[in-house]
């Protein structure tokens, strides 16, 4: 199945209550698949084509206030439009899932795959001090798995989660083991999970207000400190990464998503030439695997951040190793996908090999 | 003949504040229309006995804190996005009474697309639209509904159509859309007008019960602070200038 189709199927299977979207290449298959599947007949899941990405994310906001499992998907220009809603969701501590199938920018850019929205995804994206929980799938299988995981983390921390994919993973066809069906939450389950804040009509309790407004700066500071404490907890508990051929490595390629797939071939090519290279693949981009990566700083001669961008994650890699090892970047830009051989050349010239 | 104990006997009660209104002190300026309409919404919810099934969506504007004044569940929406937020709530809670409460800047300017499409889809919601021809909250700038010649903080020489365009009758526009079932324009400047406005709000909530689509109620109101007039002068100015441009009455009722 195609990565984008799998997102739709996984949403239905994990008991998602609602999807709100607006068409944009290269992810339109998500909503198309949902409309074709008609989950409202099967599970009662709502699927609605909104008038814009701005409306779609605000529908997600509204639906999320009800304690429901809701999501949207888009690609770079659309995700830029969603930033207003995303910061409101973070500010109101609402769980939801946002899928970003990244394409090249800036502006209208290109419809080809890119990884140039790392900053936007991991550093907040909209205004204010906040973070999304960002998962980076490197396969169609992970497109499936991260839908459920994204919702799980979003509800655990009452924070929006994002799947940061790209046009390669979204359009790629691979074998996938779909998750088993989970029913949608019942009213009783929602009451148990989100009963303290969800909007379900006031009865025998104080009225619930979902808002991100706080006029008193000291009140806002207090709230922001609470958010920060939550992020520290996420950083302590939710880091995920993968190490490939690292044990004997002299050099590490740091890559996520489709770049990590490309780098696997680069590793083979390098090892054929006797250069011991491994891959460190961050799976959560926020929280970024700072400590896990720092451990390699004294053990390898260099790190190359491989991203289809002008170099964004490379800043986090440098922060992680804090000057203890040389960190360079390699990547094609604007929708060009680097070939494994190009990455190898880039790697060799970066470290004078 | 009658003493205070006699007058205040329960059987002599002629008026009481609806319990739907909280005891929080309202931040609205004296004379502002927002407070009156809050009360009407509260009374309607009480009379229809739907407190446990009603969810309000507050805007960005002076009424952003409406959630502190009505004792129901509330979501606060981004500027202009209340109809999208209400769509999300209503689609996931089709059995609930969902309404938005929005100002003219919120609804007719930044939120034009969201209100158009919610009405076009016929979302089963109520929209209460307070048209005071100005941006009250931000200090009295021009709104899409500001009248020609009207002085605001951003039209200090009066609204000039060459520079600022024309006032917008968004309510008439929305009445054109197939998804709206009830579109009306009311005011709250006299006891009679208040009663009519309340009936309109009640009818709108009843339409939600009947799953009829979007009910849209414009309230032509005053912003004495923004207009820089006394409450009494504001009412006179509104009758003389706003009512001719924004005539009261039902525009659509099906
Ligand atoms: C995105 C965004 N832009 C601008 C503002 C500033 N702002 C707050 S309220 C408002 C206008 C409100 O006017 P209106 O909707 O007419 O409500 P009123 O205060 O008159 O009731 C504006 C422009 C904001 N909060 N958010
Ligand atoms: S500024 Fe205008 S709209 Fe706002 S509370 Fe005062 S009178 Fe009402
Ligand atoms: Mg106004």
GROMACS .gro file of C-alpha atoms in nm, chain B residues 161-247:
model
   87
  514UNK     CA    1  -1.523   5.430   0.021
  515UNK     CA    2  -1.231   5.517  -0.210
  516UNK     CA    3  -0.986   5.447   0.068
  517UNK     CA    4  -1.168   5.196   0.286
  518UNK     CA    5  -1.434   5.032   0.073
  519UNK     CA    6  -1.800   4.997   0.160
  520UNK     CA    7  -1.985   4.866   0.465
  521UNK     CA    8  -2.069   4.500   0.429
  522UNK     CA    9  -2.414   4.348   0.474
  523UNK     CA   10  -2.289   4.000   0.550
  524UNK     CA   11  -2.624   3.886   0.686
  525UNK     CA   12  -2.795   3.940   0.350
  526UNK     CA   13  -2.509   3.752   0.185
  527UNK     CA   14  -2.546   3.455   0.417
  528UNK     CA   15  -2.920   3.444   0.360
  529UNK     CA   16  -2.840   3.355  -0.004
  530UNK     CA   17  -2.676   3.031   0.102
  531UNK     CA   18  -2.882   2.714   0.090
  532UNK     CA   19  -2.753   2.591   0.425
  533UNK     CA   20  -2.910   2.870   0.631
  534UNK     CA   21  -3.263   2.804   0.755
  535UNK     CA   22  -3.325   3.119   0.956
  536UNK     CA   23  -3.156   3.456   0.906
  537UNK     CA   24  -3.273   3.757   1.100
  538UNK     CA   25  -3.154   4.100   1.214
  539UNK     CA   26  -3.257   4.229   1.556
  540UNK     CA   27  -3.159   4.494   1.807
  541UNK     CA   28  -3.170   4.532   2.184
  542UNK     CA   29  -3.228   4.903   2.235
  543UNK     CA   30  -3.584   4.894   2.374
  544UNK     CA   31  -3.774   4.644   2.590
  545UNK     CA   32  -3.977   4.549   2.283
  546UNK     CA   33  -3.665   4.493   2.076
  547UNK     CA   34  -3.511   4.284   2.353
  548UNK     CA   35  -3.821   4.061   2.362
  549UNK     CA   36  -3.808   4.017   1.984
  550UNK     CA   37  -3.437   3.938   1.995
  551UNK     CA   38  -3.500   3.678   2.261
  552UNK     CA   39  -3.772   3.515   2.054
  553UNK     CA   40  -3.533   3.501   1.760
  554UNK     CA   41  -3.263   3.337   1.971
  555UNK     CA   42  -3.514   3.087   2.104
  556UNK     CA   43  -3.635   3.000   1.758
  557UNK     CA   44  -3.276   2.949   1.647
  558UNK     CA   45  -3.207   2.698   1.925
  559UNK     CA   46  -3.533   2.521   1.842
  560UNK     CA   47  -3.412   2.494   1.482
  561UNK     CA   48  -3.107   2.309   1.612
  562UNK     CA   49  -3.337   2.062   1.785
  563UNK     CA   50  -3.517   2.011   1.452
  564UNK     CA   51  -3.178   1.966   1.274
  565UNK     CA   52  -3.276   2.241   1.027
  566UNK     CA   53  -2.930   2.379   0.953
  567UNK     CA   54  -2.766   2.710   1.035
  568UNK     CA   55  -2.965   2.978   1.216
  569UNK     CA   56  -2.807   3.322   1.197
  570UNK     CA   57  -2.903   3.613   1.419
  571UNK     CA   58  -2.748   3.952   1.370
  572UNK     CA   59  -2.790   4.194   1.658
  573UNK     CA   60  -2.729   4.556   1.564
  574UNK     CA   61  -2.569   4.691   1.878
  575UNK     CA   62  -2.378   4.980   2.024
  576UNK     CA   63  -2.021   5.025   2.132
  577UNK     CA   64  -2.037   5.349   2.324
  578UNK     CA   65  -1.668   5.332   2.416
  579UNK     CA   66  -1.557   5.280   2.058
  580UNK     CA   67  -1.807   5.529   1.923
  581UNK     CA   68  -1.709   5.776   2.197
  582UNK     CA   69  -2.069   5.855   2.288
  583UNK     CA   70  -2.283   5.816   2.596
  584UNK     CA   71  -2.501   5.503   2.601
  585UNK     CA   72  -2.813   5.714   2.534
  586UNK     CA   73  -2.653   5.902   2.244
  587UNK     CA   74  -2.525   5.571   2.108
  588UNK     CA   75  -2.876   5.433   2.090
  589UNK     CA   76  -2.996   5.746   1.909
  590UNK     CA   77  -2.701   5.732   1.668
  591UNK     CA   78  -2.766   5.363   1.606
  592UNK     CA   79  -3.133   5.421   1.525
  593UNK     CA   80  -3.058   5.714   1.297
  594UNK     CA   81  -2.758   5.569   1.116
  595UNK     CA   82  -2.731   5.193   1.158
  596UNK     CA   83  -3.096   5.090   1.116
  597UNK     CA   84  -3.133   5.252   0.770
  598UNK     CA   85  -2.827   5.059   0.646
  599UNK     CA   86  -2.900   4.743   0.846
  600UNK     CA   87  -3.281   4.719   0.853
   0.00000   0.00000   0.00000
